[in-house]
Structures are given as structure tokens and as C-alpha cells.
Short mmCIF file of C-alpha atoms in Angstrom, two decimals:
data_model
loop_
_atom_site.label_atom_id
_atom_site.label_comp_id
_atom_site.label_asym_id
_atom_site.label_seq_id
_atom_site.Cartn_x
_atom_site.Cartn_y
_atom_site.Cartn_z
CA MET C 1 125.39 136.52 132.17
CA PRO C 2 125.08 133.10 129.14
CA ALA C 3 125.92 135.86 126.27
CA LEU C 4 129.15 136.66 127.58
CA GLY C 5 130.00 133.02 128.58
CA ASN C 6 129.23 131.96 125.37
CA LEU C 7 131.55 135.67 124.20
CA PHE C 8 134.81 133.92 126.33
CA PHE C 9 134.23 130.63 125.33
CA ARG C 10 134.15 131.83 121.74
CA ILE C 11 137.79 133.98 122.96
CA ALA C 12 139.04 131.07 123.84
CA LEU C 13 138.56 128.95 120.30
CA LEU C 14 139.52 131.38 118.63
CA LEU C 15 142.81 131.88 120.62
CA LEU C 16 143.89 127.52 120.64
CA ALA C 17 142.65 128.39 117.02
CA CYS C 18 145.33 130.48 116.00
CA ALA C 19 147.83 129.77 113.23
CA GLN C 20 151.18 129.51 114.01
CA GLY C 21 152.96 133.11 115.68
CA CYS C 22 149.63 133.55 117.40
CA HIS C 23 151.15 134.88 121.18
CA ALA C 24 149.16 136.14 124.06
CA PHE C 25 148.84 139.64 124.56
CA GLY C 26 151.01 141.70 126.34
CA ASP C 27 154.14 140.55 128.49
CA ALA C 28 155.18 137.02 128.51
CA LEU C 29 158.04 135.14 128.97
CA GLN C 30 159.24 133.62 126.28
CA PHE C 31 161.87 131.45 125.00
CA LEU C 32 164.93 130.23 122.06
CA PHE C 33 165.15 127.37 121.87
CA VAL C 34 168.30 126.23 119.25
CA SER C 35 168.98 122.61 118.58
CA SER C 36 172.86 121.22 117.93
CA PRO C 37 173.31 118.34 116.57
CA THR C 38 177.50 118.59 117.79
CA THR C 39 176.08 118.05 120.36
CA GLY C 40 172.71 116.18 121.03
CA HIS C 41 172.03 119.10 123.35
CA ILE C 42 168.77 121.19 123.21
CA GLY C 43 170.21 124.76 125.09
CA TYR C 44 167.74 128.44 124.80
CA ARG C 45 168.23 131.26 126.06
CA LYS C 46 165.48 134.25 127.85
CA LEU C 47 164.15 136.87 124.62
CA PRO C 48 162.77 140.32 126.29
CA SER C 49 159.34 140.01 127.48
CA ASP C 50 158.26 143.05 125.61
CA GLY C 51 158.11 141.39 122.68
CA SER C 52 161.70 143.39 121.37
CA PRO C 53 164.99 141.20 119.87
CA ALA C 54 167.36 138.86 121.43
CA THR C 55 169.98 141.43 123.23
CA PRO C 56 173.65 139.61 122.62
CA GLY C 57 176.14 138.44 125.83
CA GLU C 58 172.99 135.94 127.31
CA ALA C 59 174.82 132.62 127.40
CA MET C 60 172.91 129.42 126.31
CA ARG C 61 172.05 127.65 129.07
CA THR C 62 170.93 123.61 127.75
CA VAL C 63 166.93 121.74 128.58
CA ILE C 64 168.13 118.13 126.95
CA SER C 65 171.13 117.20 127.48
CA SER C 66 170.76 113.19 127.33
CA GLY C 67 168.65 110.93 125.03
CA LEU C 68 169.27 112.57 121.79
CA VAL C 69 171.60 111.27 119.30
CA PHE C 70 171.76 113.89 116.27
CA PRO C 71 168.36 116.60 116.84
CA GLN C 72 167.65 118.38 114.21
CA GLY C 73 164.08 120.21 113.77
CA ILE C 74 162.21 121.55 116.75
CA ALA C 75 159.24 123.14 117.35
CA VAL C 76 157.40 124.05 120.30
CA ASP C 77 153.49 124.15 121.11
CA GLU C 78 152.60 126.50 123.28
CA TYR C 79 149.05 126.09 124.25
CA ARG C 80 149.61 122.14 124.67
CA ARG C 81 153.24 123.06 126.35
CA ARG C 82 155.47 120.52 124.57
CA MET C 83 158.12 120.33 122.67
CA PHE C 84 158.98 117.91 119.77
CA VAL C 85 162.68 116.93 118.03
CA ALA C 86 163.33 115.02 114.36
CA ASP C 87 165.95 113.47 115.47
CA PRO C 88 166.33 111.10 111.99
CA ASN C 89 169.05 108.96 114.54
CA LEU C 90 165.90 107.58 116.82
CA THR C 91 164.06 106.35 113.75
CA GLY C 92 160.39 108.38 115.73
CA LEU C 93 159.71 111.13 115.96
CA VAL C 94 159.59 112.59 120.06
CA MET C 95 158.10 114.16 122.61
CA TYR C 96 158.82 116.38 125.71
CA PRO C 97 156.44 118.38 128.38
CA LEU C 98 157.84 121.83 128.94
CA THR C 99 157.22 123.33 132.17
CA THR C 100 159.46 126.46 133.90
CA ASN C 101 160.56 127.79 137.29
CA GLY C 102 160.75 131.01 137.20
CA ASP C 103 163.52 131.59 133.66
CA THR C 104 164.91 127.78 134.08
CA MET C 105 162.89 125.46 131.38
CA ILE C 106 162.27 121.98 132.24
CA ALA C 107 161.59 119.56 129.88
CA GLY C 108 160.07 116.78 131.27
CA SER C 109 160.80 112.49 130.50
CA GLN C 110 160.96 112.17 126.30
CA GLN C 111 158.24 110.08 124.63
CA THR C 112 157.54 108.79 121.30
CA ILE C 113 154.68 110.30 119.20
CA ALA C 114 155.44 108.64 115.78
CA LYS C 115 157.57 105.15 115.03
CA GLY C 116 159.16 104.20 112.11
CA VAL C 117 160.43 107.38 110.98
CA GLN C 118 163.35 109.60 109.88
CA ALA C 119 161.91 112.81 110.94
CA ARG C 120 164.60 115.71 111.01
CA ALA C 121 162.06 118.49 110.32
CA VAL C 122 158.81 119.06 112.06
CA ALA C 123 156.30 121.91 113.47
CA VAL C 124 153.13 122.10 115.10
CA ASP C 125 150.11 124.73 114.63
CA GLY C 126 147.32 125.93 116.40
CA LEU C 127 145.57 123.03 116.69
CA GLY C 128 148.19 120.64 117.83
CA ASN C 129 148.67 118.97 115.03
CA VAL C 130 152.76 118.37 114.55
CA VAL C 131 153.61 117.52 110.91
CA PHE C 132 157.15 116.01 110.38
CA THR C 133 158.87 115.24 107.28
CA ASP C 134 160.78 111.11 106.95
CA GLU C 135 163.09 112.27 104.19
CA PRO C 136 165.00 109.05 103.44
CA ASN C 137 161.49 108.00 101.77
CA ASN C 138 160.05 111.02 100.77
CA ARG C 139 156.90 112.09 103.15
CA ILE C 140 155.17 114.48 104.76
CA LEU C 141 153.89 113.22 107.68
CA ARG C 142 151.28 113.96 110.38
CA VAL C 143 150.56 113.42 113.90
CA THR C 144 147.81 114.79 116.32
CA ASP C 145 146.55 115.67 120.00
CA ALA C 146 144.03 113.69 119.59
CA MET C 147 146.81 110.48 118.12
CA ILE C 148 149.58 111.42 120.68
CA GLN C 149 146.98 111.38 124.11
CA SER C 150 145.38 107.92 122.64
CA GLY C 151 149.10 107.02 122.24
CA ASN C 152 148.30 106.64 118.46
CA THR C 153 152.00 106.20 116.99
CA THR C 154 151.34 105.42 112.87
CA ALA C 155 151.49 109.29 111.50
CA GLU C 156 149.02 109.81 108.76
CA VAL C 157 150.58 110.25 105.63
CA LEU C 158 149.88 113.79 103.71
CA TYR C 159 151.99 113.10 101.26
CA ASP C 160 153.92 111.33 99.48
CA GLY C 161 157.07 111.03 97.05
CA LYS C 162 155.71 107.96 95.48
CA HIS C 163 152.53 109.26 93.80
CA LEU C 164 153.84 113.17 93.85
CA ALA C 165 156.69 114.19 92.27
CA SER C 166 156.96 117.13 94.21
CA VAL C 167 157.86 115.60 96.95
CA LYS C 168 161.96 115.34 96.70
CA LEU C 169 164.07 115.15 99.88
CA PRO C 170 161.86 117.62 102.06
CA GLY C 171 163.80 119.44 104.32
CA GLY C 172 162.38 122.53 106.19
CA ILE C 173 158.26 122.56 107.12
CA ALA C 174 156.26 124.56 108.98
CA ALA C 175 152.61 124.33 109.04
CA ASP C 176 149.49 126.98 109.59
CA ASN C 177 146.05 125.90 110.87
CA TYR C 178 144.84 124.54 107.48
CA TYR C 179 148.31 124.30 104.97
CA VAL C 180 151.25 122.94 105.60
CA TYR C 181 154.68 124.21 103.65
CA TRP C 182 157.56 121.95 102.78
CA LEU C 183 161.15 123.34 101.19
CA ASN C 184 162.77 119.97 98.93
CA LYS C 185 166.32 119.18 99.28
CA ALA C 186 166.21 117.98 95.89
CA SER C 187 164.92 119.02 92.17
CA GLY C 188 163.79 122.49 93.14
CA LEU C 189 164.46 123.78 90.52
CA GLN C 190 162.87 121.70 88.92
CA VAL C 191 159.98 120.15 91.00
CA GLY C 192 159.39 123.45 93.22
CA THR C 193 161.34 124.74 96.22
CA LEU C 194 158.99 125.82 98.19
CA LEU C 195 155.13 123.96 98.09
CA ARG C 196 152.01 124.96 99.53
CA GLY C 197 149.51 122.02 100.48
CA LEU C 198 146.21 121.27 101.91
CA GLN C 199 146.56 119.77 106.20
CA ASP C 200 143.45 117.99 105.71
CA PRO C 201 144.26 113.64 105.13
CA SER C 202 141.09 113.09 102.71
CA ALA C 203 141.34 115.92 101.18
CA VAL C 204 145.22 115.53 100.48
CA ARG C 205 144.14 111.30 99.75
CA LYS C 206 142.01 113.39 96.64
CA LEU C 207 145.06 115.05 95.55
CA ALA C 208 147.50 112.36 95.60
CA ALA C 209 144.76 109.77 93.41
CA LYS C 210 145.06 112.49 91.15
CA ALA C 211 148.58 113.47 90.58
CA ALA C 212 149.66 110.39 89.97
CA ASN C 213 147.20 109.90 87.00
CA ALA C 214 148.96 108.94 83.67
CA THR C 215 148.07 112.20 82.26
CA ALA C 216 149.66 114.63 85.09
CA LYS C 217 153.07 112.35 85.40
CA SER C 218 153.73 112.47 80.81
CA ALA C 219 153.59 116.59 82.09
CA GLY C 220 156.30 116.55 84.41
CA ALA C 221 156.63 116.75 87.86
CA ALA C 222 156.53 120.49 88.19
CA ALA C 223 153.12 120.72 86.07
CA ALA C 224 151.30 117.55 88.01
CA SER C 225 151.78 119.39 91.51
CA ALA C 226 150.34 123.13 89.26
CA ALA C 227 147.68 120.69 87.96
CA THR C 228 146.92 119.13 91.74
CA PRO C 229 143.91 121.12 93.45
CA GLY C 230 145.22 122.62 96.77
CA LEU C 231 148.57 122.37 95.45
CA ALA C 232 151.03 125.05 95.27
CA VAL C 233 154.49 125.82 93.74
CA ILE C 234 155.31 129.22 95.41
CA ALA C 235 159.20 129.19 94.59
CA MET C 236 161.83 127.76 92.11
CA ASN C 237 164.75 129.47 93.01
CA ALA C 238 167.27 127.23 94.91
CA PRO C 239 167.63 123.61 93.96
CA LYS C 240 168.38 121.81 98.02
CA CYS C 241 166.97 124.14 100.84
CA TYR C 242 166.79 123.60 104.38
CA GLY C 243 164.90 125.20 107.49
CA VAL C 244 161.37 127.97 106.44
CA CYS C 245 158.97 129.74 108.75
CA ILE C 246 155.74 131.52 108.86
CA ALA C 247 156.49 135.62 110.11
CA GLY C 248 152.72 137.33 109.25
CA GLY C 249 152.19 137.67 105.69
CA ASN C 250 155.83 136.68 104.67
CA ILE C 251 157.46 133.19 104.54
CA PHE C 252 161.69 133.02 105.13
CA TYR C 253 163.62 129.94 103.74
CA THR C 254 167.52 129.12 103.96
CA ASP C 255 169.11 127.38 101.51
CA GLU C 256 172.23 124.86 101.86
CA ALA C 257 175.34 127.99 100.85
CA SER C 258 174.81 131.49 102.52
CA ASN C 259 171.24 132.25 101.73
CA LEU C 260 168.75 133.95 103.74
CA TYR C 261 165.68 133.85 101.00
CA GLY C 262 161.64 136.00 101.93
CA ILE C 263 158.74 136.40 99.70
CA LYS C 264 154.95 136.46 100.63
CA ARG C 265 153.16 133.94 102.50
CA ALA C 266 150.09 134.03 99.87
CA ALA C 267 152.16 133.66 96.62
CA THR C 268 153.23 131.62 93.58
CA SER C 269 156.15 130.84 91.55
CA ARG C 270 154.96 133.26 89.21
CA HIS C 271 156.01 136.01 92.58
CA THR C 272 159.18 137.22 93.37
CA VAL C 273 161.37 136.31 95.41
CA PHE C 274 164.14 138.07 97.27
CA THR C 275 167.15 137.67 98.99
CA ILE C 276 167.35 139.18 102.55
CA SER C 277 170.66 137.96 103.32
CA SER C 278 173.60 136.33 101.48
CA LYS C 279 175.69 136.78 104.26
CA LEU C 280 175.34 133.49 106.35
CA GLN C 281 177.74 130.19 105.98
CA ALA C 282 175.83 127.43 106.50
CA PRO C 283 172.08 128.79 107.86
CA ARG C 284 169.63 126.33 108.57
CA GLY C 285 166.12 126.55 110.75
CA CYS C 286 164.41 129.81 111.08
CA VAL C 287 161.76 130.74 113.51
CA TYR C 288 159.63 134.08 113.88
CA ASP C 289 158.91 135.36 117.18
CA GLY C 290 155.27 137.25 117.09
CA SER C 291 156.47 140.24 117.62
CA GLY C 292 158.64 140.97 114.03
CA THR C 293 162.21 139.56 114.52
CA VAL C 294 162.84 136.49 112.66
CA TYR C 295 166.12 134.33 113.54
CA VAL C 296 168.17 131.88 111.72
CA ALA C 297 170.56 129.57 112.82
CA ASP C 298 173.82 128.98 111.26
CA LYS C 299 175.40 125.73 112.36
CA THR C 300 178.82 126.41 110.51
CA GLN C 301 179.68 129.87 112.67
CA ASN C 302 178.41 128.54 115.87
CA ALA C 303 175.68 131.09 115.92
CA VAL C 304 171.61 132.47 115.82
CA PHE C 305 171.55 135.75 114.50
CA GLN C 306 167.97 138.30 114.45
CA PHE C 307 166.74 140.79 111.78
CA ALA C 308 163.73 142.99 111.48
CA SER C 309 161.13 140.86 109.32
CA ASN C 310 157.93 143.46 109.93
CA MET C 311 158.93 145.26 107.11
CA GLN C 312 156.02 146.91 104.95
CA GLN C 313 157.58 145.63 101.50
CA LEU C 314 159.73 142.15 101.47
CA GLU C 315 163.50 144.06 100.86
CA PRO C 316 166.88 142.43 100.36
CA ASN C 317 170.70 142.82 101.82
CA GLN C 318 169.33 143.18 105.24
CA PRO C 319 171.19 143.49 107.56
CA LEU C 320 172.12 140.53 110.68
CA THR C 321 172.71 140.42 114.10
CA LYS C 322 173.91 137.84 116.73
CA ALA C 323 171.27 136.90 119.23
CA ALA C 324 172.96 133.46 120.73
CA VAL C 325 176.19 131.46 120.12
CA MET C 326 175.55 127.66 119.71
CA GLN C 327 178.06 124.97 118.56
CA GLY C 328 175.85 123.95 115.21
CA ALA C 329 173.16 126.13 115.62
CA PHE C 330 170.18 124.32 113.60
CA GLY C 331 166.87 123.80 114.52
CA LEU C 332 165.07 127.16 116.63
CA ALA C 333 161.62 127.32 117.83
CA ILE C 334 159.96 129.86 119.88
CA TYR C 335 158.05 129.20 123.35
CA THR C 336 156.08 131.84 125.17
CA VAL C 337 154.21 131.30 127.85
CA VAL C 338 150.93 131.42 127.98
#
């Protein structure tokens, strides 16, 4: 029995440490959340429990209708049943506990988990670490699960544009248990469109110190990033981008105009970026459902679109179908009830 108990304990740890995109076994209750800066609301719809794409026609329901001003990025910690909302008008990152009553979502009281920031994008990993952007100050920040539980609202600084030129008005953000990925909304063709950096603060501090030396500065921003161990420019194909999501071995991201891009997760700037679709009008957030579908918000079309992301090789010009209708659709998150 002790050996069996140890086995169960190890399985539990593996599930807890699962990178974003991993879900429970078998059929499960699953929801798609959508933020609307236009209305200040967070809406949701139920998704098929067998992991298939969203069926058209289901009306969006509202889970948060007050307390927010301009919600943009959203993220859900499925294991701890928390929703995080990046609303720059609140000057703080906020969290809501989530519960369900049948297929109805219920958000609890708003709690500020990071103060003095203008968060616009947020992501959470399998360990409960919450990473987010402070765009006006060119910073990538983090709040750990331990900090949330203790009430510590002073976020850790992972990457700071004062010391690292590769942080230029950071836009969309994603994370796994080891790395943080972000998009730049300025100078993407010069310093990098999509970047990947270590999530360990102690390692990050060492990297920042190296990037600040005169040699790196004189070599230029892109060279400084390339010379910094643990920091990688994954793509340099667009000057301004918004939403990013990890989907298995691929990463998908959107630009400000009409394009949805895809690249291999382990790629560098030398690898090919594929234009998955150029049919969008103002694409913003994206999210992976863990089963083979990626959802993309389009704020101009007031809609969320979906496509099959489980392709063996990335291919351009993928067909998109409408999954939901939401005024000013912006941020997206998936919640699988576990």
C-alpha cells in the first residue's frame, strides 16, 4: 500500500505541474470565457464536453457584469479555480474565485493580487504562477501562488525594458512551467515580435545584468537579446502584435490588423512563420482548448472564431468558423472543470 500511495502522489504532482493546455481525463465540463472592453463584461459559453469544437448558435452568458472598466486579457487557473483579469483602468491585476452550478458559471468577489500596475495581458501556468504585462512601464511581472495566499500584492519583476531592449510595449503573454512568452507592440521588426524567456526570477536577474552591459548595448537590441542566455527571439515578422497562445508544440499569435500567425514552440527567429489566416479584421486574444481547437477573438467582427490546430505540420490559410458572438471580443480563456 505505501508503494501504491507513492504512485498516486507522483501522479498528482505531475497533474499539478502540467503545462498550460493539459486537461483532465475523459469528458469534462468546459467553458470559453471572453472579455469585452467595450461593455466592461466577461462572458462565457459552454463547450462540448467531448473536446470537439464549439457548436454555432449558442448565446453568450455573462459571468462578470460590474467591477471592471476595460477588461482585456484573461486567464484561468483550472486547478485552483481562479480567473485573472487584466484591466488597465483598475491599476491592479484582479482575481475572481470560480464555482459552477450545473453549466452555470459563478464568479466570486474581486480580489486585487498585484497593485500599482496597468496590466493588459495575463497568463497562468500549471503551478499557479501568474505572469502579466505592465505595458506603459515595459515590464513583464509575476505573482506566485504563495504570494496570492499570503496577500503579497507587490509583483516580482521578471523582465524590465529599462535593462532589456527586447521589452517594447509588451502585448500578449503566455506561460508554461519553465518559460514566459510575450509579444511586443512596438519595434517588433527590430527587437523581436515574439520572445521566450526563463520564468525563474533569480536567473532572470542575472540575465538582465548581462543585457545591461555596454557591449550588449552597443551591439543593438536584437543582438543583446541573442547574447543573453535563456532569452530567445522566436519570431521577427510583425511590428505590433496582441494575442498569443501555446497549443501543444505550436504557438499562435495575432497582429493588429488581420493576421493570425503560427510557429513551432521550439523555434528561433530563423524558423518559418506561417500565416494561418489573413481573413480577420482586428484579431486580439487566442486560446487553446487542450483538445485540438484554437479560438481567436476579433473585436471588430464582435466574434470569436475557431480552427483545428492539431495539424501535423503548420499550414497557411486555414479555414476559420465562428464559435461565439461577443461585442468587442478581446481576451479569451478556457476553463475545464477538474
